[in-house]
């Protein structure tokens, strides 16, 4: 079979290249429709209770987290110039119109849409006004015109301060802070128009900061957009950086521009195909999905290294180019296929997590890893068959003195110091195990951004002045239609809100009780002391007024017919308490929920009510915990699947253990590093283990494949077979490991903490795996009983290529 495949590739060279060229054009076209994801990833499976609770919430109140918040100096706004600038800024933001592009029938369509639904600030507030003619409340602006003098401005502030509804919501006099809350159009929020909106907003802020000074900004729309923009920027950077790093290393190793150019050709086409696959699967480009193109470069180059290195070895031996390429395909092709399959399995196990983002990442990465193998096994032999014979300087790298000494030293250690190798391995293993006990689990929304980043600095400002800005929704199920608005329920809601307001990490809460208090105050012509719940005796004459008449474009009460606004479902069974929380990690959030749960149960007995903590922030943090637990399962599955493959190859459980030991040791080492250096366990860092295991097993397969060939050719003499396999594969293993080390190190230049951690940890893991496969693996084979090894290698599932059967 391998002989047929090799002949097919070399015989139909031109036809294969034409087909590959056509597929590449098709993939490039498919890649055009890939869109950036502007949502937080769906980390939870659809049947998870936290996910279903959030979906229930959205079915009544739409998606939360559409507020973009600006923060400024409160006292400063009492000056007429600053106030009017703040007012003008809000009016200009309300008018922002942005282009939205959508992929339609093989082309992009553009339409302009309004970016903002409404804007609220001290300069742009609404109050309720009793209308005795219609027996209803009208929404009217507190400030109907631009103040022309200080007296008019003072009048506006007097009205605002007489409205308790806005105290702590729009301004905080004690901390000298004032907010502008921007309700972003949901159509803009979930599309590529969001970036254009943020760009225009930033330009407006820079203009008004000349008068107002620094304006802080935060909110999920803003944070998500900044993260998305960084993702887009980093995708380009990492592709270029990965190409430059791997190309430089290839040239240093081979000292041949041809090797560099054609290896880069393979991975370059691989990048195009990777984007095409993402487009064909209709996946969006998330921060995680954006890692696939540079990963294809880093993982794809070692394929070329193994093939080219073997080609040069074969050509040096007999000087026949076609014979050398035929043997490369037959002798290295099978092992390279297996290494790519195991790497793909490492990524493919993410499918078992049932998390949408990881399932998509696992599917796309696995497919593209196998595709880059196909590109390598076709392009490298074909291109080099069309080129001239290698010149002496092209194969000179095989005889570099430092490399020869390096391989000889490895052979010396394996031959004479196996006991020391075992002791060092055991020491690393035990120290790492102790480090693993120090690992903590965490994760929050801006956790990946570096310290000092403006997004983090602004977030700290709002947490200091208002408690938090991350959505935290409480949904109270009264279990009976209409029960949400009875007096007893309203008093319970008020009591729960008072409790929430006493917790520093929460912002001021908002619910139907605040709306009712606001209405009661309006009924009594704005008297602040009347800001309270309606008593039983007041219901008869205030209730008729609770129908709103919306006389402006405020957007308040959108899709609702009464004062309940967005706080009740149509049947008045569910009631919403909306507040914001500080950007807590998973452990802190769990501690907070455990702290408030007893008080919630006391106010709302479980026999009569069901209280749900939800919102995009809660869902994200619960999803983080879910992923950490399930990624461990995916790692175990990856180890199990690869063990099955090794058992299939060698038909011996002893060989399975031998192959796994040098690859599990690096994973334990990485876990120890995380524990000792305080790197938390979160989705981004747990990914390291599956990725690194899938890649590090490659060296094991290449070495054992060569060892099996040597064993067959040397009449089952173990020692010379082990050492010669190390001598021949040691160079390629060193080359590929160094390329992988520096290739993944590129990710350490990221702005995202998760990407930095992944780059550094994978690099370290692969470096340790290289030494484990070069020292520990051959040492174990030499130490084991000869009969065990002979039995394991005697009847291989895949036939060993024998040069005596070579027809060329």
Short mmCIF file of C-alpha atoms in Angstrom, two decimals, residues 165 484-485 489-490 493-494 497 510-519 533 546 562-568 572 574-578:
data_model
loop_
_atom_site.label_atom_id
_atom_site.label_comp_id
_atom_site.label_asym_id
_atom_site.label_seq_id
_atom_site.Cartn_x
_atom_site.Cartn_y
_atom_site.Cartn_z
CA UNK A 165 -34.54 56.78 42.01
CA UNK A 484 -45.22 38.97 41.58
CA UNK A 485 -47.10 42.22 42.24
CA UNK A 489 -43.97 39.82 47.32
CA UNK A 490 -43.07 43.47 46.77
CA UNK A 493 -38.22 42.14 47.00
CA UNK A 494 -37.57 45.42 48.80
CA UNK A 497 -32.67 44.69 47.63
CA UNK A 510 -33.17 47.98 40.52
CA UNK A 511 -36.56 46.26 40.38
CA UNK A 512 -40.29 46.79 40.11
CA UNK A 513 -40.29 48.21 43.65
CA UNK A 514 -38.11 51.14 42.52
CA UNK A 515 -40.45 51.82 39.61
CA UNK A 516 -43.48 51.79 41.94
CA UNK A 517 -41.73 54.12 44.40
CA UNK A 518 -40.85 56.44 41.52
CA UNK A 519 -44.50 56.45 40.42
CA UNK A 533 -44.02 51.45 48.26
CA UNK A 546 -49.58 53.17 36.63
CA UNK A 562 -47.17 49.82 32.23
CA UNK A 563 -44.80 50.99 34.94
CA UNK A 564 -43.41 47.47 35.32
CA UNK A 565 -41.06 48.24 32.42
CA UNK A 566 -38.61 45.35 32.00
CA UNK A 567 -39.11 43.97 35.50
CA UNK A 568 -42.05 41.55 35.10
CA UNK A 572 -46.55 38.67 36.37
CA UNK A 574 -41.51 36.20 37.37
CA UNK A 575 -39.95 39.35 38.78
CA UNK A 576 -36.48 40.63 37.92
CA UNK A 577 -34.00 42.28 40.26
CA UNK A 578 -31.22 43.79 38.19
#
